[in-house]
PDB file of C-alpha atoms in Angstrom:
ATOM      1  CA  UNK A 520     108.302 142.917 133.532  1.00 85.00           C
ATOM      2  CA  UNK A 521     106.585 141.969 130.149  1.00 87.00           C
ATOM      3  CA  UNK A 522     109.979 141.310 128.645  1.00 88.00           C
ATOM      4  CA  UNK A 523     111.538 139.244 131.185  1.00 87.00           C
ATOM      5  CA  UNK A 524     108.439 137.708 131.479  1.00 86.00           C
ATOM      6  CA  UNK A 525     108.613 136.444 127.249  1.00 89.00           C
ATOM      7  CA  UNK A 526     112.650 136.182 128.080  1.00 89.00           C
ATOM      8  CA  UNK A 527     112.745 133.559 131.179  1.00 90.00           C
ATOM      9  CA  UNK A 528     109.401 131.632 129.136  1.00 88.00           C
ATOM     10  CA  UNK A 529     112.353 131.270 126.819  1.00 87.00           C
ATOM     11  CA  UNK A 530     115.528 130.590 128.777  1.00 89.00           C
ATOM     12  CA  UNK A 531     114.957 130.324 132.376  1.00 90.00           C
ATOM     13  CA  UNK A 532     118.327 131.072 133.105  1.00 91.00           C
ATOM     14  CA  UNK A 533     117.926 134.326 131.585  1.00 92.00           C
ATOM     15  CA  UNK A 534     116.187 135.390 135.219  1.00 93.00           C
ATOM     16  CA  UNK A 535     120.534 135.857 135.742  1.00 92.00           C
ATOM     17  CA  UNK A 536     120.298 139.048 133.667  1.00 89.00           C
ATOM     18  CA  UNK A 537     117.084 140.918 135.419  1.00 93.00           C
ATOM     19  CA  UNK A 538     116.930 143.645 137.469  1.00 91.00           C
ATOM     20  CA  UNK A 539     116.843 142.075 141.237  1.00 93.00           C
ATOM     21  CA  UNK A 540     112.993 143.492 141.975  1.00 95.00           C
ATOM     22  CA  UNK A 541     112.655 141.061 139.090  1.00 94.00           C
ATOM     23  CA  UNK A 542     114.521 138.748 140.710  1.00 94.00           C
ATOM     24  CA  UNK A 543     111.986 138.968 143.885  1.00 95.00           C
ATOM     25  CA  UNK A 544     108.947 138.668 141.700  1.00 95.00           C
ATOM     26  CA  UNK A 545     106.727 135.664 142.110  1.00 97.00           C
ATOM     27  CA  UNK A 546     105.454 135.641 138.698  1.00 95.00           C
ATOM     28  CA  UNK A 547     108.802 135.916 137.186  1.00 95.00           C
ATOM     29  CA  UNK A 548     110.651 133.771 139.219  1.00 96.00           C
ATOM     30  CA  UNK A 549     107.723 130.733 138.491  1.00 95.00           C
ATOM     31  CA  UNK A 550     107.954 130.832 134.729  1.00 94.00           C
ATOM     32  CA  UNK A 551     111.515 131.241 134.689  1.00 96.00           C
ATOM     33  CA  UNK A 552     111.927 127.621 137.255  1.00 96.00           C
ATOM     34  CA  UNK A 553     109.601 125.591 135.311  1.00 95.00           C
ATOM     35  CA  UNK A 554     111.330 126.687 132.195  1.00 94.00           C
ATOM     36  CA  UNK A 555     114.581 125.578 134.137  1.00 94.00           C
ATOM     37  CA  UNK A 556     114.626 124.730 137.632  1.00 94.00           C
ATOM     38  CA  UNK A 557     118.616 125.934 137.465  1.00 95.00           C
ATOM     39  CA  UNK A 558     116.871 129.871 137.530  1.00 96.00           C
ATOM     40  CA  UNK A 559     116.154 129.458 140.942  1.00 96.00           C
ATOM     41  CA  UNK A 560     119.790 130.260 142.200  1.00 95.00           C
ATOM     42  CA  UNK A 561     119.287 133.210 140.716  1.00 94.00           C
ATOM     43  CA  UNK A 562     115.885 134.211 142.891  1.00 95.00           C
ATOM     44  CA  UNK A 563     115.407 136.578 145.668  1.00 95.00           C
ATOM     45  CA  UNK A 564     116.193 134.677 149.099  1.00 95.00           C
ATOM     46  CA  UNK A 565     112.571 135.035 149.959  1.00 96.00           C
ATOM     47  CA  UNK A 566     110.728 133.158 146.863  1.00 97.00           C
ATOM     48  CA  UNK A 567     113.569 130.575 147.865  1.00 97.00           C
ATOM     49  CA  UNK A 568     111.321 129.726 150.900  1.00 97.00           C
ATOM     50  CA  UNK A 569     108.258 129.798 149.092  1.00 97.00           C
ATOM     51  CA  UNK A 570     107.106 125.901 148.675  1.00 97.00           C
ATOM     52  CA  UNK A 571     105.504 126.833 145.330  1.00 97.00           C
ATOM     53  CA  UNK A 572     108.536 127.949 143.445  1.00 97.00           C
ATOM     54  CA  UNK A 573     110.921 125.062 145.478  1.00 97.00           C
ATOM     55  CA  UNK A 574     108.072 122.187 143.872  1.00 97.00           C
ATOM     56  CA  UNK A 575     108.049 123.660 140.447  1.00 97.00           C
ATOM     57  CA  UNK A 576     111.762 124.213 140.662  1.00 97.00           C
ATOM     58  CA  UNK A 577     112.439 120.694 141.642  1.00 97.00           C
ATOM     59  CA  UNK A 578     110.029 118.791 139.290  1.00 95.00           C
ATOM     60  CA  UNK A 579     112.077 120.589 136.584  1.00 94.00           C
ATOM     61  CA  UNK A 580     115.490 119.533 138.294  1.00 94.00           C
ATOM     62  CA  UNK A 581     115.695 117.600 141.474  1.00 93.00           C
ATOM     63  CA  UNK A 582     118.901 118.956 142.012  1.00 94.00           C
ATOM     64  CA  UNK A 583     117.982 122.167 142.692  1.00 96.00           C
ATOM     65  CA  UNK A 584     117.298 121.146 146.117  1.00 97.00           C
ATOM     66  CA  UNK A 585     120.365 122.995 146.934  1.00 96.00           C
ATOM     67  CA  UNK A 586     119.435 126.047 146.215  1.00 96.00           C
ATOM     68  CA  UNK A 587     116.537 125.857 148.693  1.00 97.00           C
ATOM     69  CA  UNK A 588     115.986 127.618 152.033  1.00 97.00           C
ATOM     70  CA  UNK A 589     116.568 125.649 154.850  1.00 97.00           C
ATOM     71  CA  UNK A 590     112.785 125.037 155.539  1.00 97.00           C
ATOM     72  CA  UNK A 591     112.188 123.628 152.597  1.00 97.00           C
ATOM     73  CA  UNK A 592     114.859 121.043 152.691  1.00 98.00           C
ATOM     74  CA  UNK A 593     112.569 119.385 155.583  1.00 98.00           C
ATOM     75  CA  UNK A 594     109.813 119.281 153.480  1.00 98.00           C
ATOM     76  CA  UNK A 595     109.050 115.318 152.721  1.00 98.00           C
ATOM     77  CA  UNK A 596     107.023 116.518 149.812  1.00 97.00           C
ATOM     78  CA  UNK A 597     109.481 118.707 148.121  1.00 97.00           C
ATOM     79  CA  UNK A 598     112.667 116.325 149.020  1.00 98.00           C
ATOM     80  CA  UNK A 599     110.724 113.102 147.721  1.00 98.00           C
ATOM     81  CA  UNK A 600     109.981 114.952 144.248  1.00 97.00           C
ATOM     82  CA  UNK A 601     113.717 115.706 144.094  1.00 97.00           C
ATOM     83  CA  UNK A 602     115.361 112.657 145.322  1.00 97.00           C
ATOM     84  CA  UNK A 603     113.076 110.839 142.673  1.00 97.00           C
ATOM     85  CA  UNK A 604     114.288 113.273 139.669  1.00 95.00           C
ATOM     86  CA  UNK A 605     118.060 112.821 140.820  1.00 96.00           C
ATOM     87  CA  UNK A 606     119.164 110.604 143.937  1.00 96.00           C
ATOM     88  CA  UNK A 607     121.770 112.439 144.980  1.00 95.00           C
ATOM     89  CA  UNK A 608     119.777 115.563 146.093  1.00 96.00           C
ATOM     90  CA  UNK A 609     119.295 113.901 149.513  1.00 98.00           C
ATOM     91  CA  UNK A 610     122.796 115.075 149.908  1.00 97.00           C
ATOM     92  CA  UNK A 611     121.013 118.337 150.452  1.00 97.00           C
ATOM     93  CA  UNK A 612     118.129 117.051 152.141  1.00 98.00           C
ATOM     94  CA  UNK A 613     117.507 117.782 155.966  1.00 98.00           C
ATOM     95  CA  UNK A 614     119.138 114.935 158.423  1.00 97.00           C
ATOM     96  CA  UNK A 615     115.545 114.312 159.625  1.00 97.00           C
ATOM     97  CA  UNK A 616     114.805 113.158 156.033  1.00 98.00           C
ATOM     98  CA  UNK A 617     117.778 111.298 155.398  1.00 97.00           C
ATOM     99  CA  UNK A 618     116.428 109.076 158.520  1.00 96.00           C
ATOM    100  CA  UNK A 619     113.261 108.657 156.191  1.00 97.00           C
ATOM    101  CA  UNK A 620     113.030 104.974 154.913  1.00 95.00           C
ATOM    102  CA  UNK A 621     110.532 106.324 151.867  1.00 96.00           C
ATOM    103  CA  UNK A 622     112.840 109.350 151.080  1.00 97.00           C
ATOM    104  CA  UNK A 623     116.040 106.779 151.103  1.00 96.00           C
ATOM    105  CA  UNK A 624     114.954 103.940 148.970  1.00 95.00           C
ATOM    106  CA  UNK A 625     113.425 106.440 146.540  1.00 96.00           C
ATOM    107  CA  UNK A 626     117.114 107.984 145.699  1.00 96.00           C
ATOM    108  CA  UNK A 627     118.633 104.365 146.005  1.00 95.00           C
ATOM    109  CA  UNK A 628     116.177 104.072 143.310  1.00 94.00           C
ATOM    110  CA  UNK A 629     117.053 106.614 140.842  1.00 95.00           C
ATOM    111  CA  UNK A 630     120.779 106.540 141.740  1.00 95.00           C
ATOM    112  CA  UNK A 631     121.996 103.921 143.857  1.00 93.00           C
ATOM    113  CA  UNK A 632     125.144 106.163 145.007  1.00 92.00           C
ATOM    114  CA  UNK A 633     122.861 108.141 146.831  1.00 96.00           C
ATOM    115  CA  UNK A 634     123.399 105.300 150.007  1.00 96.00           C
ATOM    116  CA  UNK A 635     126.481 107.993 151.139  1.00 95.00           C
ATOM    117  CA  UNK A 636     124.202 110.576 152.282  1.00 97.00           C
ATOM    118  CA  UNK A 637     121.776 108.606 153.654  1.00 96.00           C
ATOM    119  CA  UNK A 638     121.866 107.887 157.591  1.00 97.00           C
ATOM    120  CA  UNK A 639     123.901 105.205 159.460  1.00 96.00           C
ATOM    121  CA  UNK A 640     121.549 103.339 160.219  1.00 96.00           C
ATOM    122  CA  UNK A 641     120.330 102.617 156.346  1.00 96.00           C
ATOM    123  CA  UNK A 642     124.066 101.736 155.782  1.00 96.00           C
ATOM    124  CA  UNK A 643     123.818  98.861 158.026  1.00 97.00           C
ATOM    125  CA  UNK A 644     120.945  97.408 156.559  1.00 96.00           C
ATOM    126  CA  UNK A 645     121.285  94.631 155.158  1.00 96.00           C
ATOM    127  CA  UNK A 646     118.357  94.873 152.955  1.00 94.00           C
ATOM    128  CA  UNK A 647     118.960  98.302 151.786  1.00 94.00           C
ATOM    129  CA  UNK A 648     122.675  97.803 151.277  1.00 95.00           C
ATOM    130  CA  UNK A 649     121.975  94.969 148.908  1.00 94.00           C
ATOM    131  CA  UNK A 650     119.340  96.841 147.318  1.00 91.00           C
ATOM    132  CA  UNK A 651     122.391  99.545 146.689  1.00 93.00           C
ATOM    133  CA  UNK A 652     124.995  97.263 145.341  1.00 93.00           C
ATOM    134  CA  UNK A 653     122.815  95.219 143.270  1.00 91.00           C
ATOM    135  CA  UNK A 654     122.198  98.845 141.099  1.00 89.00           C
ATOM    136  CA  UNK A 655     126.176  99.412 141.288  1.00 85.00           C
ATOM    137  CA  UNK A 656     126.431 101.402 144.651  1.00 80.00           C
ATOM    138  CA  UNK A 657     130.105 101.168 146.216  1.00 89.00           C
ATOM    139  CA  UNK A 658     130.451  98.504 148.865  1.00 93.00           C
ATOM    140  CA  UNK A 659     132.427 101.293 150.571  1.00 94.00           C
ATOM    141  CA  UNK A 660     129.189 103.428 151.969  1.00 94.00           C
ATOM    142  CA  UNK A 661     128.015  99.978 153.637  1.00 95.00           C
ATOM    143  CA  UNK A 662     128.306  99.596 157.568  1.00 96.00           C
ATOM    144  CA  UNK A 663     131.549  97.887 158.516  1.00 96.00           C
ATOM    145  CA  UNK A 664     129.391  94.870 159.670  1.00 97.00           C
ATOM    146  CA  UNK A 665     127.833  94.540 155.588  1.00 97.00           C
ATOM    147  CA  UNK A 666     131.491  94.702 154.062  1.00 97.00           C
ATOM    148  CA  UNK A 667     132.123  90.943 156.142  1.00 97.00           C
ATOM    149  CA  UNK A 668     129.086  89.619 154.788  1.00 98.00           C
ATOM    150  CA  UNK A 669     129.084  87.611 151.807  1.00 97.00           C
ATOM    151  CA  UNK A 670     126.231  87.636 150.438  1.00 97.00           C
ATOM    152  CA  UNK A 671     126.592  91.574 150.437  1.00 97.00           C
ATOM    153  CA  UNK A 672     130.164  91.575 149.141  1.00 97.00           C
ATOM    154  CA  UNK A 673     129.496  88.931 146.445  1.00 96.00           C
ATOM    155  CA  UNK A 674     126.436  90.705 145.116  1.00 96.00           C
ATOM    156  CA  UNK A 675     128.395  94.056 144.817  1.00 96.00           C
ATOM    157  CA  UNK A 676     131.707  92.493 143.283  1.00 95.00           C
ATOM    158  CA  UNK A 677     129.547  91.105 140.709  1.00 95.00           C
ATOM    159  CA  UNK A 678     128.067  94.680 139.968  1.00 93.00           C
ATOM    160  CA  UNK A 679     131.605  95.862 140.261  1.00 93.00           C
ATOM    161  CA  UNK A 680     135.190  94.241 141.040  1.00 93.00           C
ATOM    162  CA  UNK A 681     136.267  97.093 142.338  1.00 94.00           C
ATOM    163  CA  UNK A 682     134.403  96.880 145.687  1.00 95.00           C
ATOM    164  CA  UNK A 683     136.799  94.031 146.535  1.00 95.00           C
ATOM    165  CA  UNK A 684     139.002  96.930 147.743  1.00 94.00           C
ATOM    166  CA  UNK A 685     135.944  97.490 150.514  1.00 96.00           C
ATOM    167  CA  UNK A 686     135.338  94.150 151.600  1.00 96.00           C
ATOM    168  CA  UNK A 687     136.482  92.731 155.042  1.00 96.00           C
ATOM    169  CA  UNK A 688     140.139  91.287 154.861  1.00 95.00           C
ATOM    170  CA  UNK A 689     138.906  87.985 155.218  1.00 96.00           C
ATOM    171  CA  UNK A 690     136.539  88.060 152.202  1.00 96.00           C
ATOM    172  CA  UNK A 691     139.321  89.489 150.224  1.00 95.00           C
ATOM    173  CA  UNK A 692     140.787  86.101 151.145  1.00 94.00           C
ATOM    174  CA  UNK A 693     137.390  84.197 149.846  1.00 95.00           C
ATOM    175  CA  UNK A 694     138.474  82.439 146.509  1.00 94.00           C
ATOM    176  CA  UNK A 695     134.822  82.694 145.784  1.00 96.00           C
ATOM    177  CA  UNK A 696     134.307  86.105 146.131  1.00 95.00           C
ATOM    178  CA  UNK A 697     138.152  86.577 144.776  1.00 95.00           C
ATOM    179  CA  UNK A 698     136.871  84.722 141.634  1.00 94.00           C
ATOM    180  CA  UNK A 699     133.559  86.625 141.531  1.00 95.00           C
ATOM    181  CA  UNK A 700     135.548  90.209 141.242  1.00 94.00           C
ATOM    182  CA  UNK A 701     137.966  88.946 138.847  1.00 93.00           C
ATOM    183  CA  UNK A 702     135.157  87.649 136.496  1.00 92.00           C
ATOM    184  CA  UNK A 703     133.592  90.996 136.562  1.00 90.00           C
ATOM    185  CA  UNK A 704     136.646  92.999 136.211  1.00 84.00           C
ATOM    186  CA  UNK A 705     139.955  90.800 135.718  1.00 76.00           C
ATOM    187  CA  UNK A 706     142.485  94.224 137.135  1.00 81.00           C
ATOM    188  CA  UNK A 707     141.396  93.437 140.270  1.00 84.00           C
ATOM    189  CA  UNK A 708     143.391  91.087 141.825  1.00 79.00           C
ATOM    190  CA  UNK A 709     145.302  93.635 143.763  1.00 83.00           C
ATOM    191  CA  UNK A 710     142.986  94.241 146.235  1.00 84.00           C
ATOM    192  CA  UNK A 711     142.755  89.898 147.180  1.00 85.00           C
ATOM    193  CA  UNK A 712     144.282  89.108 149.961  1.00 81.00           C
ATOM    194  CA  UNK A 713     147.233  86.417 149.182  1.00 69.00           C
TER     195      UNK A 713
END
């Protein structure tokens, strides 16, 4: 135990190459996360349930969320840390969370793509949809309703041209909004509407 102990204080990922009683050990499995949150795939099922190995797992690597039991992925605590180290995570977060207004601006925050995995009813606000785009989120993830707005499309073809493709056929028709994506990224012009 000593030696895996010194090894994982190392290299956290080097939990991989222990014995699996190791692997089961609370001590181990600890220093081995906070050295690299990553060493937690590698834990016993049980310490994957155990909130104190999840946290320090998560403040090394949000997206480690993943790897998580089931419990712990309902856990506003545990899924706030995460979301805030890496967006995304709330991919893996429980659908009760991803209903959470804190929880989903605080991965918009750190990675505005993170508006995909959040619930329907954050992809038809308008506030939080703008909030999105504005950081470079795709238009596409926005309620059907957002993509005919303008003020929505115009802020995100000004982030990107691209999300011209998304926008409601008549806004594709919009020389404003037209002109907007074009300025932004001039290979866009396919997706206007003649």
């Amino acid at each position: 135990k000593e030696v895996v102990l010194a090894s994982v204080k190392q290299n956290g990922s080097n939990i991989q190459l222990a014995h699996d009683k190791l692997k089961a050990d609370k001590e181990v499995v600890l220093e081995a996360v906070k050295q690299d949150g990553q060493a937690i795939d590698y834990a016993n099922e049980k310490l994957k349930a155990d909130k104190e190995v999840v946290l320090a797992a998560v403040k090394q690597k949000g997206n480690v969320l993943e790897y998580a039991d089931d419990s712990l992925k309902k856990d506003k605590e545990i899924v706030l840390i995460a979301v805030k180290s890496d967006g995304g995570t709330l991919e893996y977060a429980d659908d009760s969370l991803k209903k959470d207004k804190e929880i989903v601006l605080a991965a918009i925050e750190q990675d505005s793509s993170a508006l995909r995995y959040a619930n329907e009813k954050f992809k038809a606000d308008k506030k939080i949809v703008l909030e999105a785009v504005k950081k470079d989120a795709s238009l596409d993830y926005a309620d059907n309703n957002l993509k005919a707005d303008k003020e929505v499309v115009l802020a995100a073809v000004k982030q990107s041209g691209f999300n011209l493709e998304y926008a409601d056929k008549k806004l594709k028709a919009d020389k404003e909004v037209v002109l907007a994506a074009v300025k932004q990224k001039g290979n866009v012009l396919e997706y206007a509407d003649d």
